[in-house]
Every structure is written in C-alpha cells, then in structure tokens.
PDB file of C-alpha atoms in Angstrom:
ATOM      1  CA  UNK Z 536     108.626  55.013  96.906  1.00  0.00           C
ATOM      2  CA  UNK Z 537     107.168  51.592  95.997  1.00  0.00           C
ATOM      3  CA  UNK Z 538     107.650  48.653  98.346  1.00  0.00           C
ATOM      4  CA  UNK Z 539     108.440  45.008  97.713  1.00  0.00           C
ATOM      5  CA  UNK Z 540     109.397  41.811  99.477  1.00  0.00           C
ATOM      6  CA  UNK Z 541     113.154  41.240  99.367  1.00  0.00           C
ATOM      7  CA  UNK Z 542     115.065  38.546 101.221  1.00  0.00           C
ATOM      8  CA  UNK Z 543     112.049  37.854 103.418  1.00  0.00           C
ATOM      9  CA  UNK Z 544     111.283  41.431 104.460  1.00  0.00           C
ATOM     10  CA  UNK Z 545     109.200  44.323 103.177  1.00  0.00           C
ATOM     11  CA  UNK Z 546     111.533  47.064 101.947  1.00  0.00           C
ATOM     12  CA  UNK Z 547     111.393  50.178  99.803  1.00  0.00           C
ATOM     13  CA  UNK Z 548     112.365  49.734  96.184  1.00  0.00           C
ATOM     14  CA  UNK Z 549     115.821  51.191  95.572  1.00  0.00           C
ATOM     15  CA  UNK Z 550     116.406  49.477  92.253  1.00  0.00           C
ATOM     16  CA  UNK Z 551     118.592  51.023  89.576  1.00  0.00           C
ATOM     17  CA  UNK Z 552     117.238  52.141  86.220  1.00  0.00           C
ATOM     18  CA  UNK Z 553     115.476  49.239  84.499  1.00  0.00           C
ATOM     19  CA  UNK Z 554     115.975  48.538  80.787  1.00  0.00           C
ATOM     20  CA  UNK Z 555     114.403  45.903  78.584  1.00  0.00           C
ATOM     21  CA  UNK Z 556     116.720  43.214  77.231  1.00  0.00           C
ATOM     22  CA  UNK Z 557     117.455  44.952  73.924  1.00  0.00           C
ATOM     23  CA  UNK Z 558     118.140  48.308  75.602  1.00  0.00           C
ATOM     24  CA  UNK Z 559     120.343  46.656  78.216  1.00  0.00           C
ATOM     25  CA  UNK Z 560     122.423  44.850  75.583  1.00  0.00           C
ATOM     26  CA  UNK Z 561     122.906  48.119  73.655  1.00  0.00           C
ATOM     27  CA  UNK Z 562     123.818  50.078  76.792  1.00  0.00           C
ATOM     28  CA  UNK Z 563     127.472  50.822  77.570  1.00  0.00           C
ATOM     29  CA  UNK Z 564     126.902  51.424  81.325  1.00  0.00           C
ATOM     30  CA  UNK Z 565     125.351  48.059  82.130  1.00  0.00           C
ATOM     31  CA  UNK Z 566     126.718  47.665  85.632  1.00  0.00           C
ATOM     32  CA  UNK Z 567     124.453  50.360  87.043  1.00  0.00           C
ATOM     33  CA  UNK Z 568     121.274  49.228  85.291  1.00  0.00           C
ATOM     34  CA  UNK Z 569     118.801  46.397  85.766  1.00  0.00           C
ATOM     35  CA  UNK Z 570     117.252  44.317  83.007  1.00  0.00           C
ATOM     36  CA  UNK Z 571     113.677  43.092  82.730  1.00  0.00           C
ATOM     37  CA  UNK Z 572     112.926  39.840  80.937  1.00  0.00           C
ATOM     38  CA  UNK Z 573     109.663  39.167  79.185  1.00  0.00           C
ATOM     39  CA  UNK Z 574     108.287  35.689  78.442  1.00  0.00           C
ATOM     40  CA  UNK Z 575     109.706  34.290  75.222  1.00  0.00           C
ATOM     41  CA  UNK Z 576     113.015  36.125  75.443  1.00  0.00           C
ATOM     42  CA  UNK Z 577     116.173  34.075  75.661  1.00  0.00           C
ATOM     43  CA  UNK Z 578     118.721  34.295  78.463  1.00  0.00           C
ATOM     44  CA  UNK Z 579     121.614  33.469  76.127  1.00  0.00           C
ATOM     45  CA  UNK Z 580     122.774  37.068  75.499  1.00  0.00           C
ATOM     46  CA  UNK Z 581     122.850  37.758  79.257  1.00  0.00           C
ATOM     47  CA  UNK Z 582     124.863  34.738  80.285  1.00  0.00           C
ATOM     48  CA  UNK Z 583     128.270  36.205  79.452  1.00  0.00           C
ATOM     49  CA  UNK Z 584     127.428  39.346  81.470  1.00  0.00           C
ATOM     50  CA  UNK Z 585     126.009  37.813  84.653  1.00  0.00           C
ATOM     51  CA  UNK Z 586     128.627  39.427  86.883  1.00  0.00           C
ATOM     52  CA  UNK Z 587     127.690  42.886  85.523  1.00  0.00           C
ATOM     53  CA  UNK Z 588     123.949  42.764  86.252  1.00  0.00           C
ATOM     54  CA  UNK Z 589     122.820  44.041  89.660  1.00  0.00           C
ATOM     55  CA  UNK Z 590     119.155  43.078  89.212  1.00  0.00           C
ATOM     56  CA  UNK Z 591     117.186  40.864  86.839  1.00  0.00           C
ATOM     57  CA  UNK Z 592     113.444  41.442  86.860  1.00  0.00           C
ATOM     58  CA  UNK Z 593     111.222  38.736  85.405  1.00  0.00           C
ATOM     59  CA  UNK Z 594     107.780  39.800  84.255  1.00  0.00           C
ATOM     60  CA  UNK Z 595     104.813  37.482  84.726  1.00  0.00           C
ATOM     61  CA  UNK Z 596     102.027  38.665  82.370  1.00  0.00           C
ATOM     62  CA  UNK Z 597      99.704  36.121  84.003  1.00  0.00           C
ATOM     63  CA  UNK Z 598     100.090  33.818  86.999  1.00  0.00           C
ATOM     64  CA  UNK Z 599      99.662  30.818  84.670  1.00  0.00           C
ATOM     65  CA  UNK Z 600     102.821  31.633  82.702  1.00  0.00           C
ATOM     66  CA  UNK Z 601     105.604  29.512  84.176  1.00  0.00           C
ATOM     67  CA  UNK Z 602     108.490  30.579  81.941  1.00  0.00           C
ATOM     68  CA  UNK Z 603     109.728  33.004  84.568  1.00  0.00           C
ATOM     69  CA  UNK Z 604     110.389  30.114  86.950  1.00  0.00           C
ATOM     70  CA  UNK Z 605     112.798  28.655  84.375  1.00  0.00           C
ATOM     71  CA  UNK Z 606     114.560  31.997  83.916  1.00  0.00           C
ATOM     72  CA  UNK Z 607     115.329  32.228  87.630  1.00  0.00           C
ATOM     73  CA  UNK Z 608     116.455  28.623  87.861  1.00  0.00           C
ATOM     74  CA  UNK Z 609     118.799  28.984  84.893  1.00  0.00           C
ATOM     75  CA  UNK Z 610     120.250  32.251  86.167  1.00  0.00           C
ATOM     76  CA  UNK Z 611     121.069  30.659  89.538  1.00  0.00           C
ATOM     77  CA  UNK Z 612     122.370  27.454  87.931  1.00  0.00           C
ATOM     78  CA  UNK Z 613     124.715  29.591  85.828  1.00  0.00           C
ATOM     79  CA  UNK Z 614     126.082  31.301  88.930  1.00  0.00           C
ATOM     80  CA  UNK Z 615     124.147  34.568  88.992  1.00  0.00           C
ATOM     81  CA  UNK Z 616     124.294  35.961  92.543  1.00  0.00           C
ATOM     82  CA  UNK Z 617     122.465  39.268  92.070  1.00  0.00           C
ATOM     83  CA  UNK Z 618     118.837  39.960  92.818  1.00  0.00           C
ATOM     84  CA  UNK Z 619     116.165  38.101  90.823  1.00  0.00           C
ATOM     85  CA  UNK Z 620     112.828  39.855  91.208  1.00  0.00           C
ATOM     86  CA  UNK Z 621     109.370  38.642  90.140  1.00  0.00           C
ATOM     87  CA  UNK Z 622     107.138  41.428  88.824  1.00  0.00           C
ATOM     88  CA  UNK Z 623     103.687  41.399  87.268  1.00  0.00           C
ATOM     89  CA  UNK Z 624     100.849  38.973  87.796  1.00  0.00           C
ATOM     90  CA  UNK Z 625     101.959  36.201  90.114  1.00  0.00           C
ATOM     91  CA  UNK Z 626     100.013  35.140  93.174  1.00  0.00           C
ATOM     92  CA  UNK Z 627     100.719  34.695  96.849  1.00  0.00           C
ATOM     93  CA  UNK Z 628     100.564  30.905  96.613  1.00  0.00           C
ATOM     94  CA  UNK Z 629     103.479  30.932  94.158  1.00  0.00           C
ATOM     95  CA  UNK Z 630     105.980  32.760  96.372  1.00  0.00           C
ATOM     96  CA  UNK Z 631     107.420  29.656  97.991  1.00  0.00           C
ATOM     97  CA  UNK Z 632     107.948  28.002  94.604  1.00  0.00           C
ATOM     98  CA  UNK Z 633     109.354  31.178  93.079  1.00  0.00           C
ATOM     99  CA  UNK Z 634     111.822  31.339  95.964  1.00  0.00           C
ATOM    100  CA  UNK Z 635     112.836  27.721  95.472  1.00  0.00           C
ATOM    101  CA  UNK Z 636     113.610  28.521  91.817  1.00  0.00           C
ATOM    102  CA  UNK Z 637     115.902  31.398  92.757  1.00  0.00           C
ATOM    103  CA  UNK Z 638     113.763  34.510  93.143  1.00  0.00           C
ATOM    104  CA  UNK Z 639     114.719  36.578  96.175  1.00  0.00           C
ATOM    105  CA  UNK Z 640     112.441  39.580  95.605  1.00  0.00           C
ATOM    106  CA  UNK Z 641     108.763  39.982  94.753  1.00  0.00           C
ATOM    107  CA  UNK Z 642     107.117  43.186  93.569  1.00  0.00           C
ATOM    108  CA  UNK Z 643     103.321  43.146  93.463  1.00  0.00           C
ATOM    109  CA  UNK Z 644     101.281  45.669  91.533  1.00  0.00           C
ATOM    110  CA  UNK Z 645      99.085  45.958  94.630  1.00  0.00           C
ATOM    111  CA  UNK Z 646     101.134  46.748  97.763  1.00  0.00           C
ATOM    112  CA  UNK Z 647      98.244  45.711 100.030  1.00  0.00           C
ATOM    113  CA  UNK Z 648      99.282  42.119  99.182  1.00  0.00           C
ATOM    114  CA  UNK Z 649     102.741  42.491 100.728  1.00  0.00           C
ATOM    115  CA  UNK Z 650     101.931  41.612 104.368  1.00  0.00           C
ATOM    116  CA  UNK Z 651      99.811  38.501 103.665  1.00  0.00           C
ATOM    117  CA  UNK Z 652     102.246  37.383 100.968  1.00  0.00           C
ATOM    118  CA  UNK Z 653     105.213  37.731 103.292  1.00  0.00           C
ATOM    119  CA  UNK Z 654     103.593  35.151 105.556  1.00  0.00           C
ATOM    120  CA  UNK Z 655     103.313  32.715 102.659  1.00  0.00           C
ATOM    121  CA  UNK Z 656     107.096  32.451 102.393  1.00  0.00           C
ATOM    122  CA  UNK Z 657     106.949  30.144 105.412  1.00  0.00           C
ATOM    123  CA  UNK Z 658     103.922  28.097 104.302  1.00  0.00           C
ATOM    124  CA  UNK Z 659     106.057  24.948 104.173  1.00  0.00           C
ATOM    125  CA  UNK Z 660     108.738  23.809 106.578  1.00  0.00           C
ATOM    126  CA  UNK Z 661     110.084  20.828 104.624  1.00  0.00           C
ATOM    127  CA  UNK Z 662     110.468  19.878 100.957  1.00  0.00           C
ATOM    128  CA  UNK Z 663     110.990  16.533  99.256  1.00  0.00           C
ATOM    129  CA  UNK Z 664     112.628  17.874  96.113  1.00  0.00           C
ATOM    130  CA  UNK Z 665     115.959  19.616  95.700  1.00  0.00           C
ATOM    131  CA  UNK Z 666     115.904  23.282  94.694  1.00  0.00           C
ATOM    132  CA  UNK Z 667     118.138  26.316  94.330  1.00  0.00           C
ATOM    133  CA  UNK Z 668     117.826  27.191  98.010  1.00  0.00           C
ATOM    134  CA  UNK Z 669     118.022  23.559  99.203  1.00  0.00           C
ATOM    135  CA  UNK Z 670     120.184  21.497  96.814  1.00  0.00           C
ATOM    136  CA  UNK Z 671     119.726  18.116  98.527  1.00  0.00           C
ATOM    137  CA  UNK Z 672     116.427  16.226  98.349  1.00  0.00           C
ATOM    138  CA  UNK Z 673     114.829  15.066 101.586  1.00  0.00           C
ATOM    139  CA  UNK Z 674     116.024  11.437 101.311  1.00  0.00           C
ATOM    140  CA  UNK Z 675     119.653  12.655 101.232  1.00  0.00           C
ATOM    141  CA  UNK Z 676     119.154  15.073 104.114  1.00  0.00           C
ATOM    142  CA  UNK Z 677     117.753  12.244 106.250  1.00  0.00           C
ATOM    143  CA  UNK Z 678     120.670   9.899 105.499  1.00  0.00           C
TER     144      UNK Z 678
END
C-alpha cells in the first residue's frame, strides 16, 4: 500500500476511489469518492458539494505550476474541512507553503522522499504573513 505524509506523519494511503472532476460530477455516490483536480479546471462546480467530498487531490504536473496552491486556499476559504492532498511533481521545499495554503497531505511519486520531506514541515518556526493555518499576521500576534 502506498505511503504519504498526512497531518505531519507518514501513513499508509487509505483513500477512497479517486475520480477526475467530470467523473465525480456525473457520479451519484459522491460521498464515498475522492476527486482529483488538474491545472486549469475550475472549482466552481465543486463548491456546492464541499460537505460531500472526503478528499480533494490536486495534481502538480510540474513544481513550477502554482495553480494548485490557489485551489487549496480557495477550498479552505470556502469552508472545506476534508483532506486536501498534493500529488504529482512538487518538491520538498514547497511543503511548508503548501501547508500554509491548506494542504494537509502530500503524496510523492517517490516514497524515498517521505522522511526528508517530513522534516521540512518544520523548516520555519515563525511567519510574517497570515495563512490558512495561521490567520493573523505576525504584527497582530505581537500586539
């Protein structure tokens, strides 16, 4: 069974069946299935179903494609509380920023990257800017 980083720990993947956006929208049993988003797709059709989706996977075709960051941020801003998982070609140095945008799980193609990448989640101890996981900027936290 494949492994991934979820909520700061390495775990086995127990995800439900994964459908692409079109398949998921056509499916009648959505609550037991995950959806994977590709760059360029819109979140609009998912927004009215956020409480039905157990897992949203966001594919990164290359580590230079930042659209997935926006998907996670918008999902969390709209109240999605399920798992948001990064899949594809992202790099260790992006994990902290992915987490600040709302990702809580990371699935690498190469599982040998899990241990060193797990350490990168604590690369920084303080942040100036507000984020999904820390809504107040540093100047407000110091006040």
